[in-house]
Coordinates of C-alpha atoms and ligand atoms in Angstrom, one line a residue:
X1 CA -4.2 17.1 -12.0
X2 CA -7.6 15.7 -11.0
X3 CA -9.1 15.4 -7.6
X4 CA -9.7 11.7 -6.6
X5 CA -12.8 10.7 -4.7
X6 CA -14.5 7.5 -3.3
X7 CA -17.8 7.3 -5.1
X8 CA -19.0 3.8 -4.1
X9 CA -18.2 0.9 -1.9
X10 CA -19.5 -2.7 -1.7
X11 CA -19.3 -5.6 0.7
X12 CA -19.7 -9.3 -0.1
X13 CA -20.6 -11.3 3.1
X14 CA -20.5 -15.1 3.0
X15 CA -23.7 -16.9 4.1
X16 CA -22.2 -19.1 6.8
X17 CA -21.8 -17.7 10.3
X18 CA -19.8 -19.3 13.1
X19 CA -20.7 -18.1 16.6
X20 CA -18.1 -18.1 19.4
X21 CA -20.2 -20.9 21.0
X22 CA -20.0 -23.1 17.9
X23 CA -16.3 -22.4 17.5
X24 CA -15.3 -23.2 21.1
X25 CA -17.4 -26.4 21.0
X26 CA -15.5 -27.6 17.9
X27 CA -12.1 -26.6 19.3
X28 CA -12.7 -28.3 22.6
X29 CA -13.9 -31.5 20.8
X30 CA -10.6 -31.3 18.8
X31 CA -8.6 -30.8 22.0
X32 CA -10.3 -33.7 23.8
X33 CA -9.6 -36.0 20.9
X34 CA -6.0 -35.0 20.7
X35 CA -5.5 -35.3 24.4
X36 CA -7.1 -38.8 24.4
X37 CA -4.8 -39.8 21.5
X38 CA -1.7 -38.5 23.4
X39 CA -2.9 -39.6 26.8
X40 CA 0.3 -41.7 27.4
X41 CA 2.7 -39.0 26.4
X42 CA 0.7 -36.4 28.4
X43 CA 0.9 -38.6 31.5
X44 CA 4.7 -39.1 30.9
X45 CA 5.1 -35.3 30.6
X46 CA 6.6 -35.4 27.1
X47 CA 3.5 -33.8 25.4
X48 CA 1.5 -30.9 26.8
X49 CA -2.3 -31.4 27.0
X50 CA -4.2 -28.9 24.8
X51 CA -6.3 -26.6 27.1
X52 CA -9.9 -25.7 26.3
X53 CA -10.8 -22.5 24.6
X54 CA -13.5 -20.2 26.1
X55 CA -16.2 -17.9 24.8
X56 CA -15.6 -15.5 27.7
X57 CA -11.9 -15.2 26.9
X58 CA -12.6 -14.5 23.2
X59 CA -15.1 -11.7 23.8
X60 CA -13.0 -10.1 26.6
X61 CA -9.7 -10.3 24.8
X62 CA -10.9 -9.3 21.3
X63 CA -14.5 -8.1 21.2
X64 CA -15.3 -10.7 18.5
X65 CA -18.7 -12.5 18.8
X66 CA -19.0 -14.3 15.5
X67 CA -17.4 -14.5 12.0
X68 CA -18.6 -15.2 8.4
X69 CA -16.8 -18.0 6.5
X70 CA -17.0 -19.6 3.1
X71 CA -17.2 -23.1 4.6
X72 CA -18.1 -23.9 8.2
X73 CA -18.4 -27.7 8.1
X74 CA -14.7 -28.3 7.6
X75 CA -13.7 -25.7 10.1
X76 CA -16.1 -27.1 12.8
X77 CA -15.2 -30.7 12.1
X78 CA -12.7 -31.7 14.9
X79 CA -11.1 -34.2 12.4
X80 CA -10.5 -31.5 9.7
X81 CA -10.3 -27.9 11.2
X82 CA -9.9 -26.0 8.0
X83 CA -12.4 -24.8 5.3
X84 CA -13.1 -27.3 2.5
X85 CA -13.8 -25.6 -0.8
X86 CA -15.1 -27.2 -4.0
X87 CA -12.4 -27.9 -6.6
X88 CA -12.9 -25.5 -9.6
X89 CA -11.7 -26.0 -13.1
X90 CA -9.4 -23.4 -14.7
X91 CA -12.3 -22.3 -16.9
X92 CA -14.5 -21.3 -13.9
X93 CA -14.1 -18.1 -11.9
X94 CA -11.8 -18.4 -8.9
X95 CA -13.2 -18.0 -5.4
X96 CA -11.5 -14.7 -4.8
X97 CA -12.6 -13.3 -8.2
X98 CA -16.2 -14.4 -7.5
X99 CA -16.3 -12.7 -4.1
X100 CA -14.6 -9.5 -5.5
X101 CA -17.0 -9.3 -8.4
X102 CA -20.0 -9.3 -6.1
X103 CA -18.5 -6.5 -4.0
X104 CA -17.4 -4.6 -7.0
X105 CA -20.9 -4.7 -8.6
X106 CA -22.3 -3.2 -5.4
X107 CA -19.7 -0.4 -5.4
X108 CA -20.5 0.4 -9.1
X109 CA -24.2 0.4 -8.4
X110 CA -23.8 2.7 -5.5
X111 CA -21.8 5.1 -7.7
X112 CA -24.3 4.8 -10.6
X113 CA -21.5 3.6 -12.9
X114 CA -20.8 0.6 -15.1
X115 CA -17.7 -1.3 -16.2
X116 CA -17.2 1.1 -19.1
X117 CA -16.5 3.9 -16.6
X118 CA -13.6 2.0 -15.0
X119 CA -10.0 2.0 -16.3
X120 CA -8.2 -0.2 -13.7
X121 CA -8.6 -3.0 -11.1
X122 CA -6.4 -3.4 -8.1
X123 CA -6.8 -6.7 -6.2
X124 CA -5.3 -5.8 -2.8
X125 CA -5.4 -8.6 -0.3
X126 CA -3.4 -10.6 2.3
X127 CA -3.2 -13.8 0.2
X128 CA -3.6 -14.6 -3.5
X129 CA -5.4 -17.8 -4.6
X130 CA -2.7 -18.6 -7.1
X131 CA 0.6 -17.2 -8.2
X132 CA -0.5 -16.1 -11.7
X133 CA -2.3 -14.9 -13.8
X134 CA -3.1 -12.1 -11.4
X135 CA -6.5 -12.4 -9.7
X136 CA -7.1 -8.8 -10.6
X137 CA -7.0 -9.5 -14.3
X138 CA -9.6 -12.3 -13.9
X139 CA -11.8 -9.8 -12.0
X140 CA -11.3 -7.3 -14.8
X141 CA -12.4 -9.8 -17.4
X142 CA -15.4 -11.0 -15.4
X143 CA -16.6 -7.4 -15.0
X144 CA -15.8 -6.5 -18.6
X145 CA -13.4 -3.7 -17.8
X146 CA -10.9 -2.4 -20.3
X147 CA -7.5 -1.0 -19.3
X148 CA -5.3 -2.9 -16.8
X149 CA -5.3 -4.7 -13.5
X150 CA -2.7 -5.9 -11.0
X151 CA -2.5 -7.7 -7.6
X152 CA -0.8 -6.3 -4.5
X153 CA -0.3 -7.5 -1.0
X154 CA 0.4 -5.5 2.1
X155 CA -1.5 -7.9 4.4
X156 CA -4.0 -6.0 6.6
X157 CA -3.1 -2.6 5.0
X158 CA -3.7 -3.8 1.5
X159 CA -6.9 -1.8 1.0
X160 CA -5.5 1.6 2.1
X161 CA -2.3 1.1 0.2
X162 CA -4.4 0.1 -2.9
X163 CA -6.6 3.3 -2.4
X164 CA -3.4 5.4 -2.3
X165 CA -2.1 3.8 -5.6
X166 CA -5.5 4.3 -7.3
X167 CA -5.9 7.9 -6.0
X168 CA -2.4 8.8 -7.2
X169 CA -3.1 7.4 -10.7
X170 CA -6.4 9.3 -10.8
X171 CA -4.6 12.5 -9.6
X172 CA -1.9 12.1 -12.2
X173 CA -4.4 11.6 -15.0
X174 CA -3.1 8.0 -15.8
X175 CA -6.6 6.7 -15.3
X176 CA -10.1 8.1 -14.8
X177 CA -11.1 5.6 -12.2
X178 CA -10.1 2.3 -10.5
X179 CA -11.8 -0.4 -8.5
X180 CA -9.8 -1.5 -5.4
X181 CA -11.1 -4.9 -4.4
X182 CA -10.2 -6.8 -1.2
X183 CA -11.3 -10.5 -1.3
X184 CA -10.1 -11.9 2.0
X185 CA -10.4 -15.7 2.6
X186 CA -8.8 -15.5 6.1
X187 CA -10.3 -18.9 7.0
X188 CA -7.8 -20.4 4.6
X189 CA -4.7 -19.2 6.4
X190 CA -5.9 -19.2 10.0
X191 CA -4.7 -22.1 12.2
X192 CA -8.1 -23.2 13.6
X193 CA -6.2 -25.8 15.8
X194 CA -4.4 -23.0 17.8
X195 CA -6.3 -21.8 20.8
X196 CA -4.4 -18.5 20.9
X197 CA -5.7 -17.4 17.5
X198 CA -8.5 -19.7 16.4
X199 CA -11.2 -17.0 17.0
X200 CA -9.5 -14.1 15.2
X201 CA -10.4 -14.2 11.5
X202 CA -13.4 -14.3 9.1
X203 CA -14.0 -14.1 5.3
X204 CA -15.4 -11.2 3.3
X205 CA -14.7 -9.1 0.2
X206 CA -14.9 -5.3 -0.1
X207 CA -14.7 -3.0 -3.1
X208 CA -14.0 0.7 -3.4
X209 CA -14.5 2.8 -6.5
X210 CA -12.1 5.7 -6.8
X211 CA -13.0 8.3 -9.6
X212 CA -12.2 11.9 -10.5
X213 CA -14.4 13.9 -8.2
X214 CA -15.8 15.8 -11.3
X215 CA -17.2 12.4 -12.5
X216 CA -19.2 11.7 -9.4
X217 CA -22.9 11.6 -10.0
X218 CA -24.0 11.4 -6.4
X219 CA -22.6 11.9 -2.9
X220 CA -18.9 11.1 -2.6
X221 CA -15.9 11.3 -0.4
X222 CA -13.1 13.6 -1.6
X223 CA -9.7 11.9 -0.9
X224 CA -7.9 14.8 0.7
X225 CA -4.7 12.9 1.5
X226 CA -3.3 9.4 1.9
X227 CA -0.2 8.3 3.8
X228 CA 1.4 4.8 4.0
X229 CA 4.2 3.6 6.2
X230 CA 6.0 0.3 6.9
X231 CA 8.4 -1.0 9.4
X232 CA 9.7 -4.7 9.2
X233 CA 8.5 -7.0 12.0
X234 CA 8.3 -10.8 12.4
X235 CA 5.5 -10.5 15.0
X236 CA 2.9 -11.4 12.4
X237 CA 4.2 -13.9 9.9
X238 CA 3.2 -16.7 7.6
X239 CA 6.0 -18.7 5.9
X240 CA 3.9 -20.4 3.3
X241 CA 5.1 -19.6 -0.2
X242 CA 6.2 -20.9 -3.6
X243 CA 9.5 -22.2 -2.4
X244 CA 7.8 -24.5 0.1
X245 CA 8.5 -27.8 -1.7
X246 CA 12.1 -26.9 -2.3
X247 CA 12.8 -26.9 1.5
X248 CA 13.7 -30.3 3.2
X249 CA 10.7 -30.2 5.6
X250 CA 8.6 -27.9 3.4
X251 CA 5.7 -30.2 2.7
X252 CA 5.1 -31.1 6.3
X253 CA 2.0 -29.9 8.2
X254 CA 4.1 -27.1 9.8
X255 CA 2.6 -24.5 12.2
X256 CA 4.4 -21.6 10.5
X257 CA 2.7 -22.3 7.2
X258 CA -0.4 -20.6 8.6
X259 CA -0.9 -17.3 10.3
X260 CA 1.3 -16.8 13.4
X261 CA 1.5 -13.8 15.7
X262 CA 2.8 -12.6 19.0
X263 CA -0.5 -10.9 19.8
X264 CA 0.7 -9.1 23.0
X265 CA 3.7 -7.6 21.2
X266 CA 1.6 -6.6 18.2
X267 CA -0.8 -4.9 20.5
X268 CA 1.9 -3.0 22.4
X269 CA 3.9 -1.9 19.4
X270 CA 1.2 -1.2 16.9
X271 CA -1.1 1.0 19.1
X272 CA 1.5 3.8 19.6
X273 CA 2.7 3.5 16.0
X274 CA -0.8 3.9 14.6
X275 CA -1.9 6.7 17.0
X276 CA 1.3 8.7 16.1
X277 CA 0.8 8.0 12.4
X278 CA -2.8 9.4 12.4
X279 CA -1.9 12.3 14.6
X280 CA 1.0 13.3 12.3
X281 CA -1.1 12.9 9.2
X282 CA -4.0 15.1 10.3
X283 CA -1.6 17.7 11.8
X284 CA 0.4 17.9 8.6
X285 CA -2.9 18.5 6.8
X286 CA -3.9 21.2 9.2
X287 CA -6.8 19.2 10.6
X288 CA -7.4 19.3 14.3
X289 CA -8.6 16.2 16.1
X290 CA -11.7 18.1 17.0
X291 CA -12.4 18.3 13.2
X292 CA -12.5 14.5 12.8
X293 CA -16.1 13.4 12.5
X294 CA -15.3 9.7 12.2
X295 CA -12.5 7.2 12.5
X296 CA -12.9 3.9 10.5
X297 CA -10.2 1.8 12.0
X298 CA -8.8 -1.6 11.1
X299 CA -10.9 -4.3 12.8
X300 CA -8.6 -6.6 14.7
X301 CA -9.2 -5.9 18.4
X302 CA -11.8 -3.8 20.2
X303 CA -9.4 -2.7 23.0
X304 CA -6.8 -1.8 20.5
X305 CA -9.3 0.5 18.6
X306 CA -10.4 2.0 22.0
X307 CA -6.8 2.9 22.8
X308 CA -6.1 4.4 19.3
X309 CA -9.4 6.3 19.3
X310 CA -8.8 7.8 22.7
X311 CA -5.2 8.8 21.9
X312 CA -6.1 10.4 18.5
X313 CA -9.3 12.2 19.7
X314 CA -7.8 13.2 23.2
X315 CA -11.0 11.8 24.7
X316 CA -13.1 8.6 24.6
X317 CA -14.9 8.7 21.2
X318 CA -18.6 7.9 21.1
X319 CA -19.2 4.4 19.5
X320 CA -20.8 6.2 16.5
X321 CA -17.6 8.3 16.0
X322 CA -15.4 5.2 15.8
X323 CA -17.7 2.3 14.6
X324 CA -16.6 -1.3 15.1
X325 CA -17.8 -4.2 13.0
X326 CA -15.4 -6.8 14.4
X327 CA -18.1 -8.1 16.8
X328 CA -20.0 -9.4 13.7
X329 CA -17.2 -10.0 11.1
X330 CA -14.1 -10.7 13.3
X331 CA -10.8 -9.6 11.8
X332 CA -11.2 -9.7 8.0
X333 CA -7.6 -8.3 7.3
X334 CA -7.6 -5.5 4.8
X335 CA -11.3 -5.5 4.4
X336 CA -12.2 -4.5 8.0
X337 CA -11.8 -0.7 7.8
X338 CA -13.6 -0.7 4.5
X339 CA -16.6 -2.6 5.9
X340 CA -16.7 -0.1 8.8
X341 CA -16.5 2.8 6.3
X342 CA -19.1 1.3 3.9
X343 CA -21.6 0.6 6.7
X344 CA -21.1 3.8 8.7
X345 CA -20.7 6.8 6.5
X346 CA -24.0 7.6 4.9
X347 CA -25.1 9.9 7.7
X348 CA -22.1 12.2 7.3
X349 CA -23.0 15.6 5.9
X350 CA -21.4 18.1 3.5
X351 CA -17.9 19.0 4.6
X352 CA -17.5 16.4 7.3
X353 CA -14.0 14.9 7.6
X354 CA -13.3 11.3 8.5
X355 CA -10.3 9.0 8.3
X356 CA -9.8 5.4 7.3
X357 CA -6.8 3.7 8.9
X358 CA -5.5 0.1 8.4
X359 CA -2.7 -1.5 10.3
X360 CA -1.1 -5.0 10.6
X361 CA 1.5 -7.3 9.4
X362 CA 4.7 -5.8 8.0
X363 CA 4.2 -3.8 10.2
X364 CA 2.2 -1.6 7.9
X365 CA -0.1 1.4 8.5
X366 CA -2.1 3.3 5.9
X367 CA -4.4 6.3 6.4
X368 CA -6.9 8.0 4.0
X369 CA -8.4 11.4 5.0
X370 CA -11.8 12.0 3.4
X371 CA -14.2 14.9 3.1
X372 CA -17.9 14.3 2.5
X373 CA -19.7 15.9 -0.4
X374 CA -23.5 15.4 -0.2
Ligands
COA401 C1 -4.7 -12.1 20.2 C2 -5.2 -11.3 21.3 C3 -6.7 -11.2 21.2 C4 -4.9 -12.1 22.6 O1 -5.3 -11.4 23.8 P1 -4.3 -11.2 25.0 O2 -5.0 -10.5 26.0 O3 -3.0 -10.7 24.5 O4 -4.1 -12.7 25.5 P2 -2.8 -13.6 25.7 O5 -2.4 -14.2 24.3 O6 -1.8 -12.8 26.4 O7 -3.4 -14.8 26.6 C5 -3.8 -14.5 27.9 C6 -4.1 -15.9 28.5 O8 -5.3 -16.5 28.0 C7 -5.0 -17.7 27.4 N1 -5.7 -18.0 26.2 C8 -5.3 -17.7 24.9 N2 -6.3 -18.0 24.0 C9 -7.3 -18.5 24.8 C10 -8.6 -19.0 24.4 N3 -9.0 -19.1 23.2 N4 -9.4 -19.4 25.4 C11 -9.0 -19.3 26.7 N5 -7.8 -18.8 27.1 C12 -7.0 -18.5 26.2 C13 -3.5 -17.7 27.1 O9 -2.9 -19.0 27.1 C14 -3.0 -16.9 28.3 O10 -2.9 -17.7 29.5 P3 -1.8 -17.6 30.5 O11 -2.0 -16.2 31.1 O12 -2.0 -18.7 31.5 O13 -0.5 -17.7 29.8 C15 -4.6 -9.9 21.5 O14 -3.2 -10.0 21.9 C16 -4.6 -9.1 20.2 O15 -5.7 -9.0 19.5 N6 -3.5 -8.6 19.7 C17 -3.4 -7.8 18.5 C18 -3.4 -8.7 17.4 C19 -3.5 -8.0 16.1 O16 -3.9 -6.9 15.9 N7 -3.0 -8.7 15.1 C20 -3.1 -8.3 13.8 C21 -3.6 -9.4 13.0 S1 -3.7 -9.0 11.4

């Protein structure tokens, strides 16, 4: 048996930023155009007018101030309202692979390791760019890693579930180390024409290197314990899939072929589920909430994180104890808690304990308890 540890993390951030002001301006232009087109039907009462979005609502309801995206011109064009990416040939790296390689190289550099030190790649994300070959195998090839690679998808919890899979393999001795990468192109599955959710997501890629602790050459985070749980729910759903053309109305521009959620219900049901999950996990590991130096939570909604932090800690945590990055990145699905961890963990000292927790569609919740070794 070997002790697994996180020895490096990396974040790829796209160059394009969309502020709430830009987003709302584009959405409102789209709404005005649609309403003008449908003026007759709206007057006759057969079609509802599309109401304007507002910056104030977005910040108050979610805490999100901006998001990074691979393409902003398509998203902000009221006649398009989705990202437009360059067509790539099959001989070129895919977009997900390219983002993941950037994040993975940063994680390797932080750990002081090279591709030769890695035995496996897990590409864990909410969506895959294609059905096959696995995106993870392409990333493995681009990085020059021997061994094996596979894709997995547990939506927003993909990263923590991937870390558990990697940690278990390191512990068992199947592998010495694995890169868990989370390239999330959320702009591709967000319905930018829906006021209720158009502000939610952004694009990013994260990478986490998991190694035997004895192989760490610098500061690392011992993986004390991982815990994953799922419970089926339709409250976050996307019906796009490979059987689409086989259905009578499958090829239509259908709303359910993009991200859909019942946000209120998600909020109400997931907050208690996650708070209980974290409390049970640390209790079972004999860790008191007073012993938790940091919570790196999934980044979907600031109020949601405030509730969870307060319930778990038994008091209102200081912002530094429960860092949020969603104001800058928005919800980046599985990558969110890893960005929070990557950008807010260097200051912890020997023996400090922290916990990464993801949650989302499925429902799914995954927690990783870490101990700092300086
Ligand atoms: C999505 C979310 C931010 C919405 O916040 P909310 O407080 O629940 O807001 P609601 O959807 O109830 O909408 C409240 C009102 O604002 C309106 N509204 C919605 N979007 C708006 C926008 N962009 N601009 C202005 N008003 C808006 C609604 O129409 C509604 O109006 P009504 O009261 O007249 O019906 C919030 O529910 C959330 O984050 N939930 C958790 C989501 C989550 O974690 N999902 C996981 C994804 S992976």
